[in-house]
Short mmCIF file of C-alpha atoms in Angstrom, two decimals:
data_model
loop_
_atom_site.label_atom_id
_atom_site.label_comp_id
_atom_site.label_asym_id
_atom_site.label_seq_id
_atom_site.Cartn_x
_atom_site.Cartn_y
_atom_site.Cartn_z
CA UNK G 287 -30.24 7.83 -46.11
CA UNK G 288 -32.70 8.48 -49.04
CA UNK G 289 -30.40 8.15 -52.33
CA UNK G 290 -31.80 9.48 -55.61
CA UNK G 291 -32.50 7.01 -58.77
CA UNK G 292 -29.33 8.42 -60.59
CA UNK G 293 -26.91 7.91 -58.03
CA UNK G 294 -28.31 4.48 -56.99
CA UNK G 295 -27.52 3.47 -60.65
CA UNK G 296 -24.29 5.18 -60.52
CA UNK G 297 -23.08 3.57 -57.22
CA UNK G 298 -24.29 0.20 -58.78
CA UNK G 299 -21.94 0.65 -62.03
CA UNK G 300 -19.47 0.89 -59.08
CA UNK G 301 -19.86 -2.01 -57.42
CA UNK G 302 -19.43 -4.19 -60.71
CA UNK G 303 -16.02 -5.81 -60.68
CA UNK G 304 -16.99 -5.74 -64.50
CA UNK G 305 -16.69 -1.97 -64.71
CA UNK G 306 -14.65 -1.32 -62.07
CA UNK G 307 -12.12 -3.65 -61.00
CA UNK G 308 -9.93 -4.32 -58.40
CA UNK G 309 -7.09 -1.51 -59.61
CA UNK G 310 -9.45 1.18 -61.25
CA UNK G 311 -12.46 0.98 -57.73
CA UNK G 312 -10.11 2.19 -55.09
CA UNK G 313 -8.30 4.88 -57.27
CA UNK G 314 -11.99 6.69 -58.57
CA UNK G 315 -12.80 6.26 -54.76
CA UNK G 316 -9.76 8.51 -54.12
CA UNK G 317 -10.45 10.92 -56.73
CA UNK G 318 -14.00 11.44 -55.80
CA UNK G 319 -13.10 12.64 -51.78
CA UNK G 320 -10.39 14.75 -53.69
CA UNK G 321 -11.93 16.34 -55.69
CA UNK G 322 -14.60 17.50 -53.01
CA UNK G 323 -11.94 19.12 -51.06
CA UNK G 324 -9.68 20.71 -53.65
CA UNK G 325 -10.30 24.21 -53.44
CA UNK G 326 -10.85 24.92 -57.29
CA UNK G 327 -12.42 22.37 -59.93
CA UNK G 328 -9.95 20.43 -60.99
CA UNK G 329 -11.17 18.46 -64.29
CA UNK G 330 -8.18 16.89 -64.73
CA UNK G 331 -8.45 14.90 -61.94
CA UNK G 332 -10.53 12.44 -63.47
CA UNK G 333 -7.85 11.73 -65.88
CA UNK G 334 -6.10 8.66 -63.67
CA UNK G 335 -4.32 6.56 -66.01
CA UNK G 336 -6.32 3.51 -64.20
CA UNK G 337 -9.27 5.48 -65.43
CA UNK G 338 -8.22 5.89 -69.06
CA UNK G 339 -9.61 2.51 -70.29
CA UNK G 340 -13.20 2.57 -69.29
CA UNK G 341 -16.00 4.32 -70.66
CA UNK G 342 -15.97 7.91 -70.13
CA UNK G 343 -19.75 8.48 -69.55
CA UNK G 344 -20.22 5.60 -66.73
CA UNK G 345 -16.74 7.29 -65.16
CA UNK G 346 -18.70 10.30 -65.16
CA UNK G 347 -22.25 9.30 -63.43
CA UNK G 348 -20.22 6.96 -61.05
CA UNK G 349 -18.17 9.97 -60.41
CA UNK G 350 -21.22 12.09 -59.39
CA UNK G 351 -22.72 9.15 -57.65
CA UNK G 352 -20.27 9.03 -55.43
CA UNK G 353 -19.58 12.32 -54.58
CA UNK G 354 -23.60 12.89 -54.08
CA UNK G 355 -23.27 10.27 -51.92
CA UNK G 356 -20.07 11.15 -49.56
CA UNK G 357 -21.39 14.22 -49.46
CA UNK G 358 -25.16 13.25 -47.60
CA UNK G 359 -22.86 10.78 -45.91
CA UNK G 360 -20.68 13.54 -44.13
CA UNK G 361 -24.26 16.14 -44.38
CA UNK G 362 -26.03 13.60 -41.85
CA UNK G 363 -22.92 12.66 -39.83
CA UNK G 364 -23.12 9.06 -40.85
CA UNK G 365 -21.92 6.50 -39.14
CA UNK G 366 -20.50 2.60 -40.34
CA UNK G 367 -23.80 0.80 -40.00
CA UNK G 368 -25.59 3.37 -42.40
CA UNK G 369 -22.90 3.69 -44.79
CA UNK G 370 -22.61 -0.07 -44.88
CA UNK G 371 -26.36 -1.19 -45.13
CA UNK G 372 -26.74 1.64 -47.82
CA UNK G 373 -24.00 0.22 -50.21
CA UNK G 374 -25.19 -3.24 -49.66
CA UNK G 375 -28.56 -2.21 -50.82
CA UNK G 376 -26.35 -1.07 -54.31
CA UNK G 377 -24.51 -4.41 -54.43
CA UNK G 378 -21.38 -3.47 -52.98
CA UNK G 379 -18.69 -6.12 -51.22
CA UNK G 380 -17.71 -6.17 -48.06
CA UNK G 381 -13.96 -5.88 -49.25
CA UNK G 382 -15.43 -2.71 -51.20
CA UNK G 383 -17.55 -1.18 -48.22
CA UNK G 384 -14.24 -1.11 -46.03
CA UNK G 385 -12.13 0.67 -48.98
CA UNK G 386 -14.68 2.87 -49.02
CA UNK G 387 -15.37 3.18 -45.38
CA UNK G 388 -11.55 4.01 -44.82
CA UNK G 389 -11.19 6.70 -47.07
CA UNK G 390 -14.33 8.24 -45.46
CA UNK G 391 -12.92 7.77 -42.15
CA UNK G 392 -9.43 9.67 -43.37
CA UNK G 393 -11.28 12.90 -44.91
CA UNK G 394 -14.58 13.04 -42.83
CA UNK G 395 -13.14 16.18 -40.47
CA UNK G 396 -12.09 17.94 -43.59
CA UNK G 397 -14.92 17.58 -45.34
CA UNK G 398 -17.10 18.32 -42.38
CA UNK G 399 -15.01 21.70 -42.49
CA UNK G 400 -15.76 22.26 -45.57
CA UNK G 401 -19.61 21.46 -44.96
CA UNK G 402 -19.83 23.77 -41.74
CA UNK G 403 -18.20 26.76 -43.92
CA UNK G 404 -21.17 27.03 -46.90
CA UNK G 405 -23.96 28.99 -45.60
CA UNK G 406 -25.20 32.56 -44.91
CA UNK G 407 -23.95 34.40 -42.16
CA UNK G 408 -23.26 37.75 -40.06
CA UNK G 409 -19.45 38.82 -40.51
CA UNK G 410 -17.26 37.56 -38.40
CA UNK G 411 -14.96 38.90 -35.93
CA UNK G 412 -11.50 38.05 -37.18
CA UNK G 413 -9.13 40.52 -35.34
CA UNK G 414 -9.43 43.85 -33.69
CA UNK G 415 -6.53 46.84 -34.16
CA UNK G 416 -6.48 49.89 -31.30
CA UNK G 417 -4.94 53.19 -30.93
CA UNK G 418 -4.53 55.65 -27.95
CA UNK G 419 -4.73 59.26 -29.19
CA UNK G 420 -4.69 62.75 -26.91
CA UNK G 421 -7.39 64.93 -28.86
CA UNK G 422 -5.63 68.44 -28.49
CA UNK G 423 -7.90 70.88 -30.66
CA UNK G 424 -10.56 70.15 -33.88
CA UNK G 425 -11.74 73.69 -35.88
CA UNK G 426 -14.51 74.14 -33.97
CA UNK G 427 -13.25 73.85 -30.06
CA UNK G 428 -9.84 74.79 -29.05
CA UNK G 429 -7.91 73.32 -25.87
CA UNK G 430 -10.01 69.83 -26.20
CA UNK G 431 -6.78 67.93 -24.16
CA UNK G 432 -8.91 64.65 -23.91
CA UNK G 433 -7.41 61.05 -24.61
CA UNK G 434 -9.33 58.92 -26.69
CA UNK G 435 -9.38 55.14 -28.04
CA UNK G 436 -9.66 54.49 -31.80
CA UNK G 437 -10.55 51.03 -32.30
CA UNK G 438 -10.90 48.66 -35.75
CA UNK G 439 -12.42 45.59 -35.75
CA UNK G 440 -11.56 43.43 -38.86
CA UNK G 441 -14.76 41.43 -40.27
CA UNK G 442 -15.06 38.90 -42.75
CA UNK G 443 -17.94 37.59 -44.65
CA UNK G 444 -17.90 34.88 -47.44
CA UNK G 445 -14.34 35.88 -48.53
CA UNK G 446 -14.69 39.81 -48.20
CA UNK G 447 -13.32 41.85 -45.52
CA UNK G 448 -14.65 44.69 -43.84
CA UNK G 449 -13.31 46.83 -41.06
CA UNK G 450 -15.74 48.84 -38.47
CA UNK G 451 -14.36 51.73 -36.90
CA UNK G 452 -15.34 53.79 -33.94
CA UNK G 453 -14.08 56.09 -31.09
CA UNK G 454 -14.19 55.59 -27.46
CA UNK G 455 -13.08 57.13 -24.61
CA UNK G 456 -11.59 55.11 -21.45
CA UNK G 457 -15.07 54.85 -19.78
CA UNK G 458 -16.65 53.61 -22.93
CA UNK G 459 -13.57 50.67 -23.25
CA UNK G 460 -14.17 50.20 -20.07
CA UNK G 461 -17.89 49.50 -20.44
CA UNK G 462 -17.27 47.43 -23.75
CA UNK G 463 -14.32 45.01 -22.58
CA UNK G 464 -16.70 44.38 -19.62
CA UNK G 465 -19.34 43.37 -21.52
CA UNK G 466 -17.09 41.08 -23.47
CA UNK G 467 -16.44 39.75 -20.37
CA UNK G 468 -19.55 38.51 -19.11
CA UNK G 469 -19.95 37.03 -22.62
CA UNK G 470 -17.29 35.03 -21.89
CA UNK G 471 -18.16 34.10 -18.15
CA UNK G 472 -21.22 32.85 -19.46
CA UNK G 473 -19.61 30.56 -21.88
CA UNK G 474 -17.60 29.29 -19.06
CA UNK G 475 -20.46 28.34 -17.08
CA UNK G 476 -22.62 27.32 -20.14
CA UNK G 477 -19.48 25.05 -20.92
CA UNK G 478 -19.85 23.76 -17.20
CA UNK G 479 -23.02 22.61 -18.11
CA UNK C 58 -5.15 85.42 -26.16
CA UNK C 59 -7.51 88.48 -27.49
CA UNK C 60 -10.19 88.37 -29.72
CA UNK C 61 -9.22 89.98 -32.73
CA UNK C 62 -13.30 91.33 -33.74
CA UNK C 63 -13.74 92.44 -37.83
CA UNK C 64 -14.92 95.35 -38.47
CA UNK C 65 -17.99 94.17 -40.07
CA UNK C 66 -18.05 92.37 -36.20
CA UNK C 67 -17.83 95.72 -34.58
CA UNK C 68 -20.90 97.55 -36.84
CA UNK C 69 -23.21 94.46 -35.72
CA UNK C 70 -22.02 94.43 -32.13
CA UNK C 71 -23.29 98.28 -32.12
CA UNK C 72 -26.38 98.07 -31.95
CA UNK C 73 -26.20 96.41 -28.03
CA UNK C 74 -25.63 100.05 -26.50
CA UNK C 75 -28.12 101.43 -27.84
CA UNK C 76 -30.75 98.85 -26.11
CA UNK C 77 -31.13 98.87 -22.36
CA UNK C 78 -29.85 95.98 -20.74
CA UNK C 79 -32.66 93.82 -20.12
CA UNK C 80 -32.95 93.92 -24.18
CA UNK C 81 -28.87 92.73 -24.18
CA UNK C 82 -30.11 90.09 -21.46
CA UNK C 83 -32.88 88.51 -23.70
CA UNK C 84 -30.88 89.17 -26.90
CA UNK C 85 -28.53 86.85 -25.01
CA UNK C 86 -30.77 84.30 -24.20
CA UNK C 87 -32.01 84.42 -28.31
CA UNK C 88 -28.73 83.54 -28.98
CA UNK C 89 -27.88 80.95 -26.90
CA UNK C 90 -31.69 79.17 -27.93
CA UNK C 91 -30.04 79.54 -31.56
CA UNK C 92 -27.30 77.78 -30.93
CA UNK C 93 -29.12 75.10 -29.31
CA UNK C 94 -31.85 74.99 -32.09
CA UNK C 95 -31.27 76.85 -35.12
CA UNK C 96 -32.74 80.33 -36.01
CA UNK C 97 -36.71 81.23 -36.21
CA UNK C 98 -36.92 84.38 -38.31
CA UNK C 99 -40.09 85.28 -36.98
CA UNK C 100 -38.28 85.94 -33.31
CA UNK C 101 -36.25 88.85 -35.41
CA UNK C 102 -38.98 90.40 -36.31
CA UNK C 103 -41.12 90.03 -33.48
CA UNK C 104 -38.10 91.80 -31.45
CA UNK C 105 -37.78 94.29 -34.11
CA UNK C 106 -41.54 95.23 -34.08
CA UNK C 107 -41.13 96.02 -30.09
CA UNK C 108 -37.77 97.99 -30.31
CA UNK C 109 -39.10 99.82 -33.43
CA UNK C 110 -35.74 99.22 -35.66
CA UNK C 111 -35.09 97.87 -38.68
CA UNK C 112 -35.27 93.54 -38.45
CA UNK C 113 -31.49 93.44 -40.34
CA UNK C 114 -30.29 95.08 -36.72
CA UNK C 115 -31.80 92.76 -34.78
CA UNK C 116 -30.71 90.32 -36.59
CA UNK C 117 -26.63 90.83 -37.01
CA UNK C 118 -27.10 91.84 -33.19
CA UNK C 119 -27.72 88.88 -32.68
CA UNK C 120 -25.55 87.07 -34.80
CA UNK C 121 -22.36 89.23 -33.68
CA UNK C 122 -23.31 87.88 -30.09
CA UNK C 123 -24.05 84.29 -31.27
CA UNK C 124 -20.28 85.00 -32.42
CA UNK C 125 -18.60 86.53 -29.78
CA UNK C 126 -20.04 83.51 -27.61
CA UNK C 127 -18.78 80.77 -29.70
CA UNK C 128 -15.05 82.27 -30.60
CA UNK C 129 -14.55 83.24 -26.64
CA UNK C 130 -15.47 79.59 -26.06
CA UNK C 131 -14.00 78.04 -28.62
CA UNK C 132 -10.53 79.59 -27.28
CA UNK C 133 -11.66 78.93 -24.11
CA UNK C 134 -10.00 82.42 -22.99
CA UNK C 135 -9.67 84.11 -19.76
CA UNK C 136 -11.98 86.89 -17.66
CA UNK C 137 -9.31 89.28 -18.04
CA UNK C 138 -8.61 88.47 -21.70
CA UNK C 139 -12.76 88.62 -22.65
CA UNK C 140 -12.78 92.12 -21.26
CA UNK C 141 -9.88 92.92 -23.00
CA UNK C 142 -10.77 92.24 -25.93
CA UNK C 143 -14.83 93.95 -25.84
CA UNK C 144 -12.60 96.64 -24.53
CA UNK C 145 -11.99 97.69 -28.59
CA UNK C 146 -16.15 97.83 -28.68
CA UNK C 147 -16.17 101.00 -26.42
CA UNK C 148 -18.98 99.56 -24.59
CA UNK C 149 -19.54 101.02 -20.58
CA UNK C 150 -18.77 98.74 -18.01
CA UNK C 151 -22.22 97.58 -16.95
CA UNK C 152 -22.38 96.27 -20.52
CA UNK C 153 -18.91 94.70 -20.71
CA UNK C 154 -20.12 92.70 -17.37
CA UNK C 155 -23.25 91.72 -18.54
CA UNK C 156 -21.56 90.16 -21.59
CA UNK C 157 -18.95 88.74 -19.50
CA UNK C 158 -21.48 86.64 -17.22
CA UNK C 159 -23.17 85.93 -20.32
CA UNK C 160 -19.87 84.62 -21.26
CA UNK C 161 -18.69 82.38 -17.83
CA UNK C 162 -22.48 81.13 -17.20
CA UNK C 163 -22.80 79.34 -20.55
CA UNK C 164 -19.20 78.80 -21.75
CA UNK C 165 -19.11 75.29 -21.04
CA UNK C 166 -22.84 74.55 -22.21
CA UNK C 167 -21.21 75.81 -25.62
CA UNK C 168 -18.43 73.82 -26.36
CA UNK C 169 -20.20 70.59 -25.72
CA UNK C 170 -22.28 72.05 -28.47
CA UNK C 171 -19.50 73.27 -30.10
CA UNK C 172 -17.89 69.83 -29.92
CA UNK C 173 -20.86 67.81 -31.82
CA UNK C 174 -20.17 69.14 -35.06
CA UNK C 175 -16.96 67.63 -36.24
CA UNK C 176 -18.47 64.43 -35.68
CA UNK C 177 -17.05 62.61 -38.71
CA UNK C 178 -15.78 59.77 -36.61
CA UNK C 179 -18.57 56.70 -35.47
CA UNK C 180 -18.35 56.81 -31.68
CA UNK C 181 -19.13 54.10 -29.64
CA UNK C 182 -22.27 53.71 -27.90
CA UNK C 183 -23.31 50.54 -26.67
CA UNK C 184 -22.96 46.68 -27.61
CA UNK C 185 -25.48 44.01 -27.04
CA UNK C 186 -24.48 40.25 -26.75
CA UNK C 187 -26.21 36.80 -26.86
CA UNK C 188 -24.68 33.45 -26.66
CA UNK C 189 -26.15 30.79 -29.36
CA UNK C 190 -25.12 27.37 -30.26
CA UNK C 191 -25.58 26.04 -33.72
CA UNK C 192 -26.68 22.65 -33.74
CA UNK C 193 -27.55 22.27 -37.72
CA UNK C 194 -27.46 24.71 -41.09
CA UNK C 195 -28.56 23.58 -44.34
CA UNK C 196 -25.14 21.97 -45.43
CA UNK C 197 -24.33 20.25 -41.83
CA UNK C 198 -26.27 18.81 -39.28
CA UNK C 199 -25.43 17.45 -36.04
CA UNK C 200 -23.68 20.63 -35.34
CA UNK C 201 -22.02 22.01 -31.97
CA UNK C 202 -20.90 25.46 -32.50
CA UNK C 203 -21.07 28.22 -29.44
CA UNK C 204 -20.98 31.41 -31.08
CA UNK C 205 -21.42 34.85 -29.42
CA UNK C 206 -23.69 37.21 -31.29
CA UNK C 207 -23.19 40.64 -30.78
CA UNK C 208 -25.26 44.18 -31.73
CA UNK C 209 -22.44 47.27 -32.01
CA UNK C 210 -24.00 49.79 -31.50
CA UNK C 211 -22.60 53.68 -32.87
CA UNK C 212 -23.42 57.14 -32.97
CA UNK C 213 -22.44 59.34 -36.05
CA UNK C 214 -23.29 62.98 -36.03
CA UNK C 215 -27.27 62.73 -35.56
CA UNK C 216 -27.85 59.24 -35.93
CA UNK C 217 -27.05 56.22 -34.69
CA UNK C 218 -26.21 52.49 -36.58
CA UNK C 219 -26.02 49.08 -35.54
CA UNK C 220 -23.42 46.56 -36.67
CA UNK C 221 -24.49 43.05 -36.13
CA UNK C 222 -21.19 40.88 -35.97
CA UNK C 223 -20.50 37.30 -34.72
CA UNK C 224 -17.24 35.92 -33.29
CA UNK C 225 -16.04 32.19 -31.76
CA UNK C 226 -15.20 31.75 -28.13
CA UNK C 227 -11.41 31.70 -29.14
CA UNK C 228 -11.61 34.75 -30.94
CA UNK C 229 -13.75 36.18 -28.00
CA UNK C 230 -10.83 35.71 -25.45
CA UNK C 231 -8.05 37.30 -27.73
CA UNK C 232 -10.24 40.23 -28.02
CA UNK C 233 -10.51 40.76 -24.61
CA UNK C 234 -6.46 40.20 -24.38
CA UNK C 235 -6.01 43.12 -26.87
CA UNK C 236 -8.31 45.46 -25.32
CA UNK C 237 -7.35 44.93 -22.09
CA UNK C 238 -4.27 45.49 -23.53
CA UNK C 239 -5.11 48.95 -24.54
CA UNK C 240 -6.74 50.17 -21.43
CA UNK C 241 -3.51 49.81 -19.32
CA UNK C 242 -1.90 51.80 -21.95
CA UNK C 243 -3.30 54.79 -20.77
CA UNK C 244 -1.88 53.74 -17.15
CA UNK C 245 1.91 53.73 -18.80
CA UNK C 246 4.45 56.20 -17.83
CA UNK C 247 4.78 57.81 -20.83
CA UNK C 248 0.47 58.07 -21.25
CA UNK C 249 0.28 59.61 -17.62
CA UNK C 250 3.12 62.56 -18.42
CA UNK C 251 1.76 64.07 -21.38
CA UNK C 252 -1.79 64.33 -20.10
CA UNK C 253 0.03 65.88 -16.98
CA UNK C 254 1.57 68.49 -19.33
CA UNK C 255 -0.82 69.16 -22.02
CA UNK C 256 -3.09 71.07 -20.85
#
């Protein structure tokens, strides 16, 4: 994994048992995946008790080192070897690596999640709402006496919703739920594969 | 039911008798063309140029046919009731025929017409699907996501849109639980007796 300058030096603070010790390393470790997967940005997080002592700058660049870090970790789906050789490189312990290794372990699928959610995208078919209706007469054709579908397809997209509505009759339904099912048939056998 | 025809109806609708019937038979197929297409002034005065009257008489003949077409089908009503109610025109009987075939021959072609304008609703008209799998996106990689895209296609009025939309397999199956759903609806009891009975 290529790691920038600043989080290199970050990562290094770290390591040092003289800047972090044995109380305040595996509580800013916590408080790094944390704050990644709270949903808003929650400043106060950084203010650990355990944390209170140090200086406030070097909390902050480890902070971000880390983060940057966890997050290329999870980005490239690393795996122990990687993660291990790479914090070596920046001087961490062995005892270190594993605290670090285990938290990654514990919040990897979450964060992975998270990961696989950012990123531009058709809406997506959430839900779909029906109604059967007998079309008696409009204003411009009396004795109509034709059943009809109305169907509503809920969509969402980054957070908004959208609904698409249309009118079928049986035939039409017919043809559509069809086709929806040879989509599916194929990811049967593409899952057979 | 009868036609109730205004008055203003009636005046326009005068004019027919005094034209021999081939004129009634190609002022019928004018009509009908208008209906289909839209007017073309220059077909009112071309007629009116041949039949030596004034191109305002061609014209509301025309029109009071156009409507006597569309109300009859509109109300879908009856051979006996149509008569009836051209009966009030004092037309002869040769004339009331002609109007009536006029009437039977292209009453259905009308209301499909008819039934295109209050086309507020998007109607279904086809849907295209493909089935992808992500494998990486600028945040993740190493990805393994099936997802079905799909092209929704509608028809509004005139024109036509296309929705693209994208759903998981999971999402794919309760969809086709729902709808399925909805299609044996129609096969219920209750469905099966009121389109026996409305009619």
């Amino acid at each position: 994994m290529e790691l920038s300058e600043s989080v290199q030096r970050g990562l290094h603070s770290l390591a040092d048992p003289s800047v972090f010790d044995s109380i305040s390393f595996p509580v800013l470790v916590d408080v790094s995946f944390r704050s990644l997967l709270s949903s808003h940005a929650d400043t106060a997080l950084l203010d650990q008790p355990e944390l209170k002592q140090m200086d406030q700058i070097l909390l902050k660049q480890s902070h971000t080192a880390a983060t940057t870090f966890i997050l290329e970790a999870v980005k490239q789906n690393a795996d122990k070897s990687t993660i291990s050789s790479c914090l070596e490189e920046v001087t961490f312990s062995a005892e270190r690596i594993e605290i670090f290794y285990n938290a990654y372990q514990k919040h990897k699928k979450e964060l992975d999640r998270l990961l696989a959610s950012i990123g531009r995208r058709p809406p997506q078919i959430t839900d779909v709402s029906w109604r059967l209706q007998y079309h008696i007469k409009n204003g411009q054709v009396h004795k109509v006496n034709e059943p009809f579908y109305m169907i509503s397809l809920n969509t969402e997209n980054e957070g908004s919703s959208e609904d698409i509505n249309f009118s079928c009759t049986m035939e039409q339904l017919q043809d559509l739920v069809g086709k929806l099912k040879d989509a599916a048939k194929s990811v049967e056998k593409a899952g057979q594969m | 039911m009868l036609l109730v025809l205004s008055e203003e109806h009636k005046e326009h609708l005068s004019f027919l008798p005094k034209v021999d019937a081939a004129v009634v038979g190609e002022f019928g197929r004018i009509a009908l063309e208008f209906l289909k297409k839209g007017t073309s002034p220059k077909i009112y005065e071309g007629a009116a140029r041949k039949l030596c009257v004034p191109v305002e008489m061609v014209q509301h003949g025309v029109e009071g046919l156009m409507f006597l077409m569309t109300e009859s089908s509109k109300h879908m009503i009856s051979e006996v009731d149509f008569l009836d109610s051209v009966l009030v025109l004092g037309f002869g009987e040769e004339l009331n025929q002609a109007l009536l075939q006029l009437y039977l021959q292209h009453r259905s072609q009308i209301r499909s017409i008819l039934s295109l304008l209050p086309s507020n609703l998007p109607a279904y008209h086809n849907l295209e699907w493909r089935l992808d799998v992500q494998l990486a996106s600028r945040s993740l990689r190493q990805q393994l996501v099936p997802m079905l895209t799909m092209r929704l296609l509608l028809a509004t009025g005139g024109g036509h849109s296309a929705k693209v939309v994208q759903t998981d397999v999971t999402t794919l199956l309760h969809l086709i639980t729902m709808l399925e759903a909805a299609l044996a609806a129609m096969k219920t009891n209750h469905a099966r007796r009121i389109l026996r009975n409305i009619k």
